[in-house]
Short mmCIF file of C-alpha atoms and ligand atoms in Angstrom, two decimals:
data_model
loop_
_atom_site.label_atom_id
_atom_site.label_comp_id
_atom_site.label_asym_id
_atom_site.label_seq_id
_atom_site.Cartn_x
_atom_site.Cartn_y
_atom_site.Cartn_z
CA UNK A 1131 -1.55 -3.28 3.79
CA UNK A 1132 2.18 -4.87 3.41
CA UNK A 1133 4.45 -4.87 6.00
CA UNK A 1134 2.71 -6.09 8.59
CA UNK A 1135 -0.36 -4.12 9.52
CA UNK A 1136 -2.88 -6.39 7.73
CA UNK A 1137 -3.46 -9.41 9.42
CA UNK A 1138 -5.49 -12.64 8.18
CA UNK A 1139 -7.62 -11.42 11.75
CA UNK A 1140 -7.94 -8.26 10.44
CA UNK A 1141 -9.51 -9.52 6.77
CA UNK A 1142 -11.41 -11.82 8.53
CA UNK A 1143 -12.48 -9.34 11.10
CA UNK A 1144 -13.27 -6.71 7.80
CA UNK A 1145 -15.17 -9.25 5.85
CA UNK A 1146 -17.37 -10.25 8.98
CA UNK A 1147 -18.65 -6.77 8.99
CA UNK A 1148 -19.84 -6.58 6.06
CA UNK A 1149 -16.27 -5.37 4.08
CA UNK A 1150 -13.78 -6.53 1.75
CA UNK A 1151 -10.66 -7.32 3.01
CA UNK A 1152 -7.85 -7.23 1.05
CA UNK A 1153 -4.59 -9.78 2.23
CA UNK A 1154 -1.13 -8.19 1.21
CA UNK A 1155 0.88 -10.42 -1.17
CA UNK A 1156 3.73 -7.55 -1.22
CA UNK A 1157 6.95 -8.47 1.02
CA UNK A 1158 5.71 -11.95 1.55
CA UNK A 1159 6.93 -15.24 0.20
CA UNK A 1160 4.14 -17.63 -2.50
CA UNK A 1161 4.01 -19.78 0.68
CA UNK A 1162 3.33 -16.98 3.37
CA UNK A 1163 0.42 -15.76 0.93
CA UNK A 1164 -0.98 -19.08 0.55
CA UNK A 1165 -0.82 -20.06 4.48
CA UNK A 1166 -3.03 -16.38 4.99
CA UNK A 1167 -5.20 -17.55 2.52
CA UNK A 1168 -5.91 -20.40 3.89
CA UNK A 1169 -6.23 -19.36 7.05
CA UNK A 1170 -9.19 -16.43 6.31
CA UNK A 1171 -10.99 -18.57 3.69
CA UNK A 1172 -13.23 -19.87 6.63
CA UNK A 1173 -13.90 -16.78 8.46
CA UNK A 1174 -13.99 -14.38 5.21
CA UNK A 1175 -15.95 -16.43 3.01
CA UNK A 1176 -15.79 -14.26 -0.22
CA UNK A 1177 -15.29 -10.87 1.59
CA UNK A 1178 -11.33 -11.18 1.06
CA UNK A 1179 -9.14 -10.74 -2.24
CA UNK A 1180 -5.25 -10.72 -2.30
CA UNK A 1181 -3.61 -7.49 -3.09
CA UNK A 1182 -0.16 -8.23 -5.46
CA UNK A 1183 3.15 -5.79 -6.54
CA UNK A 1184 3.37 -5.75 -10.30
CA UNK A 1185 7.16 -6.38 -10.54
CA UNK A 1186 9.24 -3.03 -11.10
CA UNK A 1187 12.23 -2.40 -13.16
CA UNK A 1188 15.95 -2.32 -11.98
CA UNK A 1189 17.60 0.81 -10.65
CA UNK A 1190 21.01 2.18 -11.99
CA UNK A 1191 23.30 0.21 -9.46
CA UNK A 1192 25.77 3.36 -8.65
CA UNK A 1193 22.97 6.36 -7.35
CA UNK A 1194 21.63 2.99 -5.24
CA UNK A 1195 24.79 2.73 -3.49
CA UNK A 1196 25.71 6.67 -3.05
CA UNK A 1197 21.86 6.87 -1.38
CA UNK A 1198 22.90 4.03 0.87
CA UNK A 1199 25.76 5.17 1.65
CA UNK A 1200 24.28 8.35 3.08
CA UNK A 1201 22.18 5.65 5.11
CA UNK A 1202 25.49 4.93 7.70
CA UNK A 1203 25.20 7.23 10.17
CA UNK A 1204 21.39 6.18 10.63
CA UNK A 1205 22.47 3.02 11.20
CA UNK A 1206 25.23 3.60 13.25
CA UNK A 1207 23.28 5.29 15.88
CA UNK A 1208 20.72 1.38 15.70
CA UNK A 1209 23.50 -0.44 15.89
CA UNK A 1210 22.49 -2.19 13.02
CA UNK A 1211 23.39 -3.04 9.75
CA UNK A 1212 22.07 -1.94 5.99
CA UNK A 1213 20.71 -5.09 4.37
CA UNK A 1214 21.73 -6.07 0.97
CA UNK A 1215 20.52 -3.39 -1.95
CA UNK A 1216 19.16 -6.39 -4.08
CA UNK A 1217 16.72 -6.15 -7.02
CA UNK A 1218 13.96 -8.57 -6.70
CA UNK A 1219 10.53 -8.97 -8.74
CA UNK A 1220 8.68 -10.02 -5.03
CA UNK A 1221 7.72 -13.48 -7.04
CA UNK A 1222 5.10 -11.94 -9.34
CA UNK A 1223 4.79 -15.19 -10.61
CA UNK A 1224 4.79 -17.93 -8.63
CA UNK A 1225 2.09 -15.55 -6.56
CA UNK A 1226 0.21 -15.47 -9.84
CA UNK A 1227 0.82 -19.14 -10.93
CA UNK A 1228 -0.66 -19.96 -7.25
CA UNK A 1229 -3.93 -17.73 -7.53
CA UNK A 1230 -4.75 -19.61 -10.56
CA UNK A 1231 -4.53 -23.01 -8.70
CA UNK A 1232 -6.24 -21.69 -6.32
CA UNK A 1233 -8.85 -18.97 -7.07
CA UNK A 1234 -9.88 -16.36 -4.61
CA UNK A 1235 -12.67 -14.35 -4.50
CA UNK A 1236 -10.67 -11.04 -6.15
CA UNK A 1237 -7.29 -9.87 -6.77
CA UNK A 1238 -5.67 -6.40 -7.04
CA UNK A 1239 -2.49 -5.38 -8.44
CA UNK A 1240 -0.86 -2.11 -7.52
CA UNK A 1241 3.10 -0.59 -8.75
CA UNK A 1242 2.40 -1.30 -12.38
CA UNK A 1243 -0.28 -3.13 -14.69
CA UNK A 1244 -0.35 -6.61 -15.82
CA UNK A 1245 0.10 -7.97 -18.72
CA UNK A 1246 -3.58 -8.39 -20.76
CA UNK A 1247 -2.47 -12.49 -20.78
CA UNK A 1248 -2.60 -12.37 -16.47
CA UNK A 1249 -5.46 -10.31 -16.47
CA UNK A 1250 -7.30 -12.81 -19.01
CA UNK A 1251 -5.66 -15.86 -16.97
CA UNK A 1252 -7.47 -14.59 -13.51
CA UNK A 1253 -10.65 -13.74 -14.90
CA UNK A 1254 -10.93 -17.41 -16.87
CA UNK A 1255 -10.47 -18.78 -13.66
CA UNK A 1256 -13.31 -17.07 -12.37
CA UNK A 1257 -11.19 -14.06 -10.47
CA UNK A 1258 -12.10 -10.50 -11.36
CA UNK A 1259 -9.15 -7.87 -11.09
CA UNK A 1260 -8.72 -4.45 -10.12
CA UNK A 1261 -5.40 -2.66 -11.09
CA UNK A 1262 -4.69 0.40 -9.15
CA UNK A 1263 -4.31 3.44 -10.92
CA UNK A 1264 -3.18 7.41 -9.69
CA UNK A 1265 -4.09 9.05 -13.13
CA UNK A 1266 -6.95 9.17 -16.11
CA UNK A 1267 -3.53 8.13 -18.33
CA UNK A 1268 -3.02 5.02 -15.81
CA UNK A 1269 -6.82 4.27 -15.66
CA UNK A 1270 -6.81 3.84 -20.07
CA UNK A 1271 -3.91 1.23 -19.48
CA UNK A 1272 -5.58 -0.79 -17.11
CA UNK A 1273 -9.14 -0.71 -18.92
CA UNK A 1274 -6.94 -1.94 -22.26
CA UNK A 1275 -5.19 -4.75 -19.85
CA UNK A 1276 -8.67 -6.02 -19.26
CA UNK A 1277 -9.26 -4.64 -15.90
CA UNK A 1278 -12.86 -5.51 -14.02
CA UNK A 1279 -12.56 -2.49 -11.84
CA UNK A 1280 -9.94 0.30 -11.00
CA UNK A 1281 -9.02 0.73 -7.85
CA UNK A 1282 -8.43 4.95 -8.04
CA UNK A 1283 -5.63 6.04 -5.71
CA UNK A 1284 -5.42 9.71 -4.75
CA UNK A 1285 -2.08 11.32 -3.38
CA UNK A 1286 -3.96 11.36 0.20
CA UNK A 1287 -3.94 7.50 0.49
CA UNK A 1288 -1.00 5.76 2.96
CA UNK A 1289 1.85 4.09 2.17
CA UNK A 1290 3.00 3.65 -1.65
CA UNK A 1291 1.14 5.24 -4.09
CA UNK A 1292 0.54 2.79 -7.08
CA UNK A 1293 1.83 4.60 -10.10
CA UNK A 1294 3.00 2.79 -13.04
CA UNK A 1295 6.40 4.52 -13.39
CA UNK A 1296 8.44 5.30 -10.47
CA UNK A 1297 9.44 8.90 -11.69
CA UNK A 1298 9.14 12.23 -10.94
CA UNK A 1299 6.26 13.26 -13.30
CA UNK A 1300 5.05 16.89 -13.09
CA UNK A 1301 1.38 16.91 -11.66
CA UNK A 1302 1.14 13.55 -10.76
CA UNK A 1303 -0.40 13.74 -7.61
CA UNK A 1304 -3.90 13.89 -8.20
CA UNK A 1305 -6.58 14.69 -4.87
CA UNK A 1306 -8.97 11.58 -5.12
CA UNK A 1307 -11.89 14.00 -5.84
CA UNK A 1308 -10.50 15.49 -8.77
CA UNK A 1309 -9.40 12.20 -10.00
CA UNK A 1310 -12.51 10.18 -9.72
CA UNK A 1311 -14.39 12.70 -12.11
CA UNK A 1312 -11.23 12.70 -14.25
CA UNK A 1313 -10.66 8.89 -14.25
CA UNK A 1314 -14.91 8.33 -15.19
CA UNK A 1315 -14.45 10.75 -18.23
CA UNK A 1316 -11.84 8.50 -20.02
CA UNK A 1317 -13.13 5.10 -18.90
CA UNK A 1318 -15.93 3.25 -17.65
CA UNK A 1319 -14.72 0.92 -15.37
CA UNK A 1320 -15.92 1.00 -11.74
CA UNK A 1321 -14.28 2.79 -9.35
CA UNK A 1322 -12.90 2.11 -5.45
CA UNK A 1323 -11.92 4.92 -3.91
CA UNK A 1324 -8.44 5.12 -2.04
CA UNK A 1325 -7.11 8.29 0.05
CA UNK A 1326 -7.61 10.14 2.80
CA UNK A 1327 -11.26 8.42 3.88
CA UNK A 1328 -11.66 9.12 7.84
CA UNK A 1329 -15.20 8.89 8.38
CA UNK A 1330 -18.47 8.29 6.52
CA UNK A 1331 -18.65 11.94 5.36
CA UNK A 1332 -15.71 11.24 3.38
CA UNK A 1333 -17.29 8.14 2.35
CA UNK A 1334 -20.62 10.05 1.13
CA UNK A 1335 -18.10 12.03 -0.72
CA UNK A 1336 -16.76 9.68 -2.66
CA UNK A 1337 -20.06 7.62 -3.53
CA UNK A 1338 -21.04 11.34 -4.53
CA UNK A 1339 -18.07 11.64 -7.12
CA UNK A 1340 -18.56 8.75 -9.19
CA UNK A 1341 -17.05 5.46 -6.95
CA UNK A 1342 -18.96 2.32 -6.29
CA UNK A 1343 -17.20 1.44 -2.97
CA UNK A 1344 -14.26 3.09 -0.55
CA UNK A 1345 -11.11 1.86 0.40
CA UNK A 1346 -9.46 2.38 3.44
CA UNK A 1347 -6.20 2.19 4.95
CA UNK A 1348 -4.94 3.70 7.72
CA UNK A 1349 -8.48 4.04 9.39
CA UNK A 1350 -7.40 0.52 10.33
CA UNK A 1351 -3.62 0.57 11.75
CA UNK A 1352 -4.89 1.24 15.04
CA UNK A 1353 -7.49 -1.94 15.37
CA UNK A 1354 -6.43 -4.10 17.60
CA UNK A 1355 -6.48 -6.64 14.78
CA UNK A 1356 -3.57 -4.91 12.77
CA UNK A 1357 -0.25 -5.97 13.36
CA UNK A 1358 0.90 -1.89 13.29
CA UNK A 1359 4.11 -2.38 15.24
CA UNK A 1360 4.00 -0.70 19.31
CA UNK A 1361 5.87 2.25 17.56
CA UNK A 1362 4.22 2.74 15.13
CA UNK A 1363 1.13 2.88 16.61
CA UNK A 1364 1.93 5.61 19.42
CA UNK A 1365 3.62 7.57 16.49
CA UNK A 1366 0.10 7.61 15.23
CA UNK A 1367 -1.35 9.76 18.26
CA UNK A 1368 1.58 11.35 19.33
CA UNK A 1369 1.19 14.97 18.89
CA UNK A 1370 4.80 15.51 17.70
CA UNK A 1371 3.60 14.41 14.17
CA UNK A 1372 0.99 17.09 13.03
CA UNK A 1373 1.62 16.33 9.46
CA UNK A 1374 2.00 13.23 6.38
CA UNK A 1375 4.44 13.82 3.57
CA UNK A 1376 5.32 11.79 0.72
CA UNK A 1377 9.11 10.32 0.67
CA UNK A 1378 11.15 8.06 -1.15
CA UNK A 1379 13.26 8.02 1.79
CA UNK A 1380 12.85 4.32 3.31
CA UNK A 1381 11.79 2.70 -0.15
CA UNK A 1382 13.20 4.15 -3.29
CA UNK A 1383 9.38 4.25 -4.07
CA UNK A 1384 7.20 7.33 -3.21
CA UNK A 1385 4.70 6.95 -0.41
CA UNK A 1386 2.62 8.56 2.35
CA UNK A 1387 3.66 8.88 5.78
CA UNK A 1388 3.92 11.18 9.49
CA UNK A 1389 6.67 13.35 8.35
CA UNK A 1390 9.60 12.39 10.85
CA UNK A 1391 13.56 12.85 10.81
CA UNK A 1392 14.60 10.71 8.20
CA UNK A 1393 12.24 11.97 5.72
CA UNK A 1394 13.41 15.01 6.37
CA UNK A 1395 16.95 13.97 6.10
CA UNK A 1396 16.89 12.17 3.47
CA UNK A 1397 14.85 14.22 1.06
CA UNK A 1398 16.76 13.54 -1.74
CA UNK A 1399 16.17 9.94 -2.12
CA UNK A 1400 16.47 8.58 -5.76
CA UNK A 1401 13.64 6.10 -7.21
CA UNK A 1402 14.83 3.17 -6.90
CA UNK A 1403 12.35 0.40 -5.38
CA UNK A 1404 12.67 -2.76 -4.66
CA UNK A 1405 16.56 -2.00 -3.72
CA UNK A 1406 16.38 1.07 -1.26
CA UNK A 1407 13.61 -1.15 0.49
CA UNK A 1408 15.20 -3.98 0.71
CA UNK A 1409 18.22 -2.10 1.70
CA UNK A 1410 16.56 0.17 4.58
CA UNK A 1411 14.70 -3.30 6.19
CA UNK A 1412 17.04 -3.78 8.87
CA UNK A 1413 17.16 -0.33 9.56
CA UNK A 1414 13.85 0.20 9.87
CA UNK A 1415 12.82 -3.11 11.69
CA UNK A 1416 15.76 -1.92 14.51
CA UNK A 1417 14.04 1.51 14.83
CA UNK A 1418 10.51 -0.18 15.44
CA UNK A 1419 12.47 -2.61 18.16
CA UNK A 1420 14.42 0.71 19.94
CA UNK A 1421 11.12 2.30 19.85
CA UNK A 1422 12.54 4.89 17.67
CA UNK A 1423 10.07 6.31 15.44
CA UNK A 1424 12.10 8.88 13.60
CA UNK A 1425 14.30 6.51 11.72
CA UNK A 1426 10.90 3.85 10.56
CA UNK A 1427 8.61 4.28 7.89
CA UNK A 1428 5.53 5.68 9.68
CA UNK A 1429 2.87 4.83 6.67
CA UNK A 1430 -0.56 6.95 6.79
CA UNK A 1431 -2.48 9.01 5.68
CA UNK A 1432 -3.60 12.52 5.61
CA UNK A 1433 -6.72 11.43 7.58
CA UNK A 1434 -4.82 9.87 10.22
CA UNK A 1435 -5.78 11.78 12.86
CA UNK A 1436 -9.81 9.84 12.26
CA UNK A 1437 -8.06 6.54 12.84
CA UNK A 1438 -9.44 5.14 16.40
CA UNK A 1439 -8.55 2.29 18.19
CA UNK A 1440 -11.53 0.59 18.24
CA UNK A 1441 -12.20 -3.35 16.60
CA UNK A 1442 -12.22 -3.30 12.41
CA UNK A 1443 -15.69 -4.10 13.20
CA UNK A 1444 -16.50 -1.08 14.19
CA UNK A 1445 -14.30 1.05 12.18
CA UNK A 1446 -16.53 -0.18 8.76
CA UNK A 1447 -19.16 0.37 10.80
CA UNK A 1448 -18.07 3.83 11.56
CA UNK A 1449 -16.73 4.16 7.82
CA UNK A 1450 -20.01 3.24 6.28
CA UNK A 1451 -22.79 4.89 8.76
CA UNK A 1452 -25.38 6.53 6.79
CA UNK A 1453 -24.03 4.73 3.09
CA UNK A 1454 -26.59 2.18 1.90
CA UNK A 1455 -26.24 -0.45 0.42
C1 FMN B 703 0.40 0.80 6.11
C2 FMN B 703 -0.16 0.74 4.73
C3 FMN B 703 0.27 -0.28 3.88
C4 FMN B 703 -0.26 -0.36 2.60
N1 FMN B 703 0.12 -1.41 1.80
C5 FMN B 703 -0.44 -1.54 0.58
C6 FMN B 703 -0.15 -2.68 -0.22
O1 FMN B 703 0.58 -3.59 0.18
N2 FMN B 703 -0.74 -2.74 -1.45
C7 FMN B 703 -1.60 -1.78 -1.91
O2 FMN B 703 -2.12 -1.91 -3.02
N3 FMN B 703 -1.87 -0.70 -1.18
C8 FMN B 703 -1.33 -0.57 0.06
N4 FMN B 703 -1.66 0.51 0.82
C9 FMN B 703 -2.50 1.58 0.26
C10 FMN B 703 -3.97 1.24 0.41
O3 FMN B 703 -4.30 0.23 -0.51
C11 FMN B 703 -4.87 2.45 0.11
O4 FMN B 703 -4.59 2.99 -1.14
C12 FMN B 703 -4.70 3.53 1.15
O5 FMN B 703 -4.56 3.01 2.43
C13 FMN B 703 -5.89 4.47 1.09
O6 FMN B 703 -5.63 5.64 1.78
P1 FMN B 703 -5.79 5.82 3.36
O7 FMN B 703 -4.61 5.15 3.95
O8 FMN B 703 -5.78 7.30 3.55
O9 FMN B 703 -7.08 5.17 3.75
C14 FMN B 703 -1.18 0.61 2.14
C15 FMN B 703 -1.61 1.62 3.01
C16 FMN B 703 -1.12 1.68 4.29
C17 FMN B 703 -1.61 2.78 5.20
#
């Protein structure tokens, strides 16, 4: 989970029990990723992979700026400034170039799918890949690229959904259900299951529907090993958010989070990701200081309400009670 809610303590803690944790690549710098690495390869052992952003093309310059511009008044009331609207390809890579010095157990790849050559380039080093897909179409592009396994996204997963194209396709938002049985009729690839799994009954359910393992999110932001922001974190109980939307809003990129204020007021968002994100940073990071959850990205979801704050330990303990190995 980018941003800051997965922690190398939190893989580590994941991989201890039994899991696979995944470290997030996305937001961070080659040398970032490669100090987390380093610093769960101990504790982890091979229960960890590295999660990267497939690099996303630019957005038309002008609707960026008459989006941010709306953006003032939000950021008048922080006190803060917009950061710059700046394009950048979050060093796809250098992060790649690195994790074929240095292998690690497994890598994923979500917002797009690799070339066939990177694919090819991991898996000669000895690193399988999983390329995360939201639709059957998706899942024949990533089998094609080479893929190992898919990691199957439905619309009730947190944060950024991994589509290929940032548009605004008719019917893309797939239930994870309906899109594991649609994703094994056009490919044969195994399955991990992302969206909306709370407890083990929703794992059961997706074991039942085709998937050889579960993913999970937000059933982790409120371990004390995440680093979920203070915010954040009370937003997540606080029964003035009864409900997740999806919203372009903070990123320029559509995701899942507790609908708040400046979804709502900012419905109209255009797709344009990295630059909306990079622009909405500051904004967002001074809402999470002021303790004002309204005007930050409040990523989950629509299972949030199963997340507990109990050690990841427990919560894939919890997750996978009753699923045999
Ligand atoms: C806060 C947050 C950050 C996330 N960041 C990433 C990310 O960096 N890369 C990625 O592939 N998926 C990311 N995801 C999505 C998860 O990989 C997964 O699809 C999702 O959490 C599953 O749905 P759930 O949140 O309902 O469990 C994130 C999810 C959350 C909640």
């Amino acid at each position: 989970m980018g941003g800051g809610p997965t922690t190398a303590d939190l893989v580590v803690a994941v991989a201890q029990a039994g899991g696979l944790g995944f470290l997030a690549a996305g937001y961070k710098s080659v040398e970032a990723m490669s100090a987390e690495i380093a610093n769960v390869r101990e504790g982890a052992g091979a229960g960890f992979g590295v999660n990267v952003f497939v690099p996303q093309p630019r957005a038309d310059p002008v609707v960026v700026e008459q989006y941010v511009e709306t953006l003032a008044a939000d950021a008048a009331r922080l006190d803060t400034r917009l950061g710059e609207a700046s394009w950048d390809d979050d060093s796809f890579d250098a992060k790649v170039e690195y994790l074929l010095a240095d292998p690690v157990p497994i890598v994923s790849f979500t917002f797009g799918c690799p070339d066939r050559d990177v694919v090819e380039a991991l898996q000669h080093v000895g690193t399988p890949v999983a390329i995360t897909v939201t639709s059957p179409s998706e899942a024949v592009i990533a089998a094609a690229a080479g893929a190992d396994c898919l990691c199957v996204q439905g619309t009730e997963a947190g944060a950024h959904q991994g589509t290929f194209v940032n548009a605004d396709a008719p019917g893309q938002d797939f239930g994870l259900l309906a899109l594991l049985s649609e994703v094994s009729r056009v490919c044969d690839l195994p399955m991990i299951a992302a969206g909306g799994i709370g407890g083990p009954r929703g794992m059961d359910a997706v074991l039942a529907a085709g998937a050889v393992v579960a993913q999970a999110g937000t059933a982790f932001l409120r371990c004390p090993e995440s680093g979920t922001n203070p915010t954040y974190r009370a937003a997540l109980t606080d029964p003035r958010y009864t409900v997740t939307a999806m919203t372009r809003a903070f990123s320029g990129r559509r995701a899942r989070g507790l609908l708040n204020q400046f979804m709502v007021d900012h419905a109209d968002a255009p797709a344009a990701y990295p630059e909306i994100n990079n622009a909405t940073r500051p904004l967002r990071a001074a809402a999470a200081a002021e303790g004002d959850a309204d005007r930050m990205s409040l990523w989950a979801g629509q299972a949030f309400r199963s997340a507990v704050d109990r050690p990841a330990g427990e919560v894939v303990e919890l997750l996978t009670r009753g699923v045999h190995s």
